[in-house]
Tab-separated table of C-alpha atoms in Angstrom:
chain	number	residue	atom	x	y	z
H	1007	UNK	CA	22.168	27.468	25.849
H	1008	UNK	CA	23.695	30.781	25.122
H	1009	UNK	CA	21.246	34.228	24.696
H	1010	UNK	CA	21.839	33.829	21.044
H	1011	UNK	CA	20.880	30.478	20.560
H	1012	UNK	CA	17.711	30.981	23.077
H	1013	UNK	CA	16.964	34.555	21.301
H	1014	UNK	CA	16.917	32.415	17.464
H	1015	UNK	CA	15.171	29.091	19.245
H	1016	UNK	CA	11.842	30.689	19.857
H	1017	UNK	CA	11.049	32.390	16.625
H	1018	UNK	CA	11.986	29.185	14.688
H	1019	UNK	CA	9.755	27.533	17.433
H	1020	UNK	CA	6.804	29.779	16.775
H	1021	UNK	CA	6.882	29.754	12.705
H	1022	UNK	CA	7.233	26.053	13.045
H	1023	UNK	CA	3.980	26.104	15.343
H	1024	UNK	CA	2.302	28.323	12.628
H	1025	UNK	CA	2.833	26.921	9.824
H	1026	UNK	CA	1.718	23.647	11.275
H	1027	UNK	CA	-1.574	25.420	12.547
H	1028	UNK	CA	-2.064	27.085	9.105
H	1029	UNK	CA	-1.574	23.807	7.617
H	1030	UNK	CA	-4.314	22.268	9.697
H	1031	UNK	CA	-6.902	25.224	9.040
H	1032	UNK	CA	-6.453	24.658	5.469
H	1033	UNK	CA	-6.909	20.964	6.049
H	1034	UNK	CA	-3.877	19.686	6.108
H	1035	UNK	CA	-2.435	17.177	7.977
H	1036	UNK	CA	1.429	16.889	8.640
H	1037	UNK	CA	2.620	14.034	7.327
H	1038	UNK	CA	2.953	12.056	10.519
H	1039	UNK	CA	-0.648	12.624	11.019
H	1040	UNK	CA	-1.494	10.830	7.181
H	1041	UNK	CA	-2.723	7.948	6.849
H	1042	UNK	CA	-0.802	5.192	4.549
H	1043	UNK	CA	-3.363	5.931	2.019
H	1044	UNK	CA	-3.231	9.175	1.902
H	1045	UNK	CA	0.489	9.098	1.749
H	1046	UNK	CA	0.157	6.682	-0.710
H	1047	UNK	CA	-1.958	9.532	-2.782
H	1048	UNK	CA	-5.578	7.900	-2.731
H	1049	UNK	CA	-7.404	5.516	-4.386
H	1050	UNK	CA	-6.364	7.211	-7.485
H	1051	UNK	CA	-2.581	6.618	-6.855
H	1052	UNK	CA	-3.756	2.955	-5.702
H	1053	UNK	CA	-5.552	1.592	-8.724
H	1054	UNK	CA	-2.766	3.108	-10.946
H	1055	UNK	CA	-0.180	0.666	-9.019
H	1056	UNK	CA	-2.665	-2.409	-8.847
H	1057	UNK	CA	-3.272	-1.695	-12.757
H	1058	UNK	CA	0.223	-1.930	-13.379
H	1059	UNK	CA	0.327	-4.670	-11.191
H	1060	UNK	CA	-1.980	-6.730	-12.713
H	1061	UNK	CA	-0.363	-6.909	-15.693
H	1062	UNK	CA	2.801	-7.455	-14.019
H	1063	UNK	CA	1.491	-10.984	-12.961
H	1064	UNK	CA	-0.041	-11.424	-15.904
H	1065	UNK	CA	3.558	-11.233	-18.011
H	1066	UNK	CA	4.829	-13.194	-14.896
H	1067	UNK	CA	5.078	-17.163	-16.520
H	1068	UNK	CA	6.252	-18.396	-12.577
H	1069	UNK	CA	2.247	-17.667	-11.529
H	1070	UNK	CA	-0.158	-16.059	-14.850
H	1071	UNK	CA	-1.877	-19.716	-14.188
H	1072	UNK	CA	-3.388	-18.993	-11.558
H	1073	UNK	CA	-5.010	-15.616	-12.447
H	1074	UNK	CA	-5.685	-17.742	-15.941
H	1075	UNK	CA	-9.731	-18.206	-15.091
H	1076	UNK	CA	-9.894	-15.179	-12.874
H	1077	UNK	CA	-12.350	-12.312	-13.980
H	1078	UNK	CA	-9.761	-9.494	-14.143
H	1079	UNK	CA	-12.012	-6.859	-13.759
H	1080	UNK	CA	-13.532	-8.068	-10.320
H	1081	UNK	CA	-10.013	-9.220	-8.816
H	1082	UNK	CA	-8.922	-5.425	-9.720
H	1083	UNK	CA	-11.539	-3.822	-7.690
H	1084	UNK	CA	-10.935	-6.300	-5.090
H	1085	UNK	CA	-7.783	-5.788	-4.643
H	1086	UNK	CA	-8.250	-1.943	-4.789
H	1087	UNK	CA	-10.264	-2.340	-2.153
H	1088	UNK	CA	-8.420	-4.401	0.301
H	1089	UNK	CA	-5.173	-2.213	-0.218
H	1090	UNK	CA	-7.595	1.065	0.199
H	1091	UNK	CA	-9.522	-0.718	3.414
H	1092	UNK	CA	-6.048	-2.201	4.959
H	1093	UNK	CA	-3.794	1.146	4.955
H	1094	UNK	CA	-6.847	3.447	6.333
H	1095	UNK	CA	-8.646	4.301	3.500
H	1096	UNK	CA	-12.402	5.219	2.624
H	1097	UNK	CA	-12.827	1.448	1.190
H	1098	UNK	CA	-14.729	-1.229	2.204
H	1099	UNK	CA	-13.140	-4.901	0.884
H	1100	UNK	CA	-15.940	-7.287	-0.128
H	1101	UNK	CA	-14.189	-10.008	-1.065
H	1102	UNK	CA	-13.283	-13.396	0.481
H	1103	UNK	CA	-11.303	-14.096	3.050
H	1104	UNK	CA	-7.511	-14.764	1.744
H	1105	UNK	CA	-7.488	-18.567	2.990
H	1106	UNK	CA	-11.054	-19.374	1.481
H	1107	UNK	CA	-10.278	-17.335	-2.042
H	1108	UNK	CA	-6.806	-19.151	-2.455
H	1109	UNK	CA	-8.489	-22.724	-1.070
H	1110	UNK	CA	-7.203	-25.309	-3.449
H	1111	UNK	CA	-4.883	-23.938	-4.908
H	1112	UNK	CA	-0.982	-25.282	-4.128
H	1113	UNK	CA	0.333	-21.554	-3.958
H	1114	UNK	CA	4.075	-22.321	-2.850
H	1115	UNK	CA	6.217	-19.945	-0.925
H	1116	UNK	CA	7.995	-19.530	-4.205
H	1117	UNK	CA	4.612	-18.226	-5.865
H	1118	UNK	CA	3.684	-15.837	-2.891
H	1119	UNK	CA	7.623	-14.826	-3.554
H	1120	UNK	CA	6.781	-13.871	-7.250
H	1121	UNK	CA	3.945	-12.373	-7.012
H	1122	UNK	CA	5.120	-9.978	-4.320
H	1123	UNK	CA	7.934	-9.012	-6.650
H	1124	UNK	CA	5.838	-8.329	-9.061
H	1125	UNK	CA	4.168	-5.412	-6.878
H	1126	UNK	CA	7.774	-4.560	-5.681
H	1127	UNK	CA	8.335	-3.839	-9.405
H	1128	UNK	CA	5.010	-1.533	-10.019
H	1129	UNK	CA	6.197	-0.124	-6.489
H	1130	UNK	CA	9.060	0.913	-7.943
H	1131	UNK	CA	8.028	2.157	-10.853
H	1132	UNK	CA	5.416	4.734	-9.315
H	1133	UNK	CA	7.911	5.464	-7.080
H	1134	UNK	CA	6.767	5.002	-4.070
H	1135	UNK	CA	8.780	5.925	-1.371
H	1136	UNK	CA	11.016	3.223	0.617
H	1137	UNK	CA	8.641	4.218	4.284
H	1138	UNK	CA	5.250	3.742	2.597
H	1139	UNK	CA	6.776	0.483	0.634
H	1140	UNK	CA	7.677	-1.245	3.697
H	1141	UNK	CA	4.449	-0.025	5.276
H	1142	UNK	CA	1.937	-1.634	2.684
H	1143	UNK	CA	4.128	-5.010	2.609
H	1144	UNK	CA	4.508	-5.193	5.988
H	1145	UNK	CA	0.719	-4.974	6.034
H	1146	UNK	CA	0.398	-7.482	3.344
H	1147	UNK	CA	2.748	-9.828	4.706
H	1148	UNK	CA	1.017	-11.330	7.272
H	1149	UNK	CA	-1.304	-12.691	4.591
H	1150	UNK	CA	1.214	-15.331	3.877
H	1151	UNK	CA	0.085	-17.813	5.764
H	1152	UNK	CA	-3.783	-17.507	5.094
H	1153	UNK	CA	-2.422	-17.925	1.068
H	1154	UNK	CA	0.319	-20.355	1.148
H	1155	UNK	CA	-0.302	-23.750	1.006
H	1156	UNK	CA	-4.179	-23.649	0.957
């Protein structure tokens, strides 16, 4: 490295290491130290998507059956919950476990398919960004098999 280069390296070093320190004295974390949720933006930011959500399904003639006896309010706060709880959140989930709430029920592959476009779609409209999308489904994923064909 030429003396030029090493003379502008260090101050850029140093402000970088500042600002990162100032950051953290005013409580902030960088944003590789965030948790999904807080990248995300909260519960807030959370129940606005599973809102949206909802009523995504609910328009959604491929699976609205099965949500057709379910007490909306409830499976909202669940599912608040469990998203809050499962990317690092304050939340506690006190619902069932996936394979005894979905017991009985025939969901297909095809109706896990739908309804995870459907959250794709409020996703997308809240724009969440394409790192924190693949996060939460990537944590929701593996849920598959605990809802399919139960």
């Amino acid at each position: 490295m030429n003396a030029t280069l090493r003379r502008l390296a260090f101050p850029a070093a140093l402000s970088a290491g500042l600002l990162l320190a100032a950051c953290q004295d005013m409580g902030m974390k960088p944003m590789a130290d965030k948790t999904l949720y807080d990248r995300l933006g909260g519960k807030g930011a959370i129940t606005a998507v599973v809102d949206d959500f909802v009523g995504n399904v609910a328009g959604d003639r491929r699976i609205n059956g099965f949500f057709a006896k379910a007490d909306v309010p409830r499976l909202k706060v669940n599912l608040v919950d469990q998203i809050c709880q499962a990317t690092g959140g304050p939340c506690v989930y006190k619902g069932r476990d996936m394979k005894t709430a979905h017991k009985g029920m025939g969901i297909s592959d095809g109706d896990f398919n739908a309804l995870v476009e459907d959250l794709v779609k409020s996703l997308d409209k809240f724009s969440v960004p394409a790192k924190e999308k693949g996060e939460l489904l990537g944590i929701l994923g593996p849920l598959k098999p605990q809802i399919v064909g139960q």
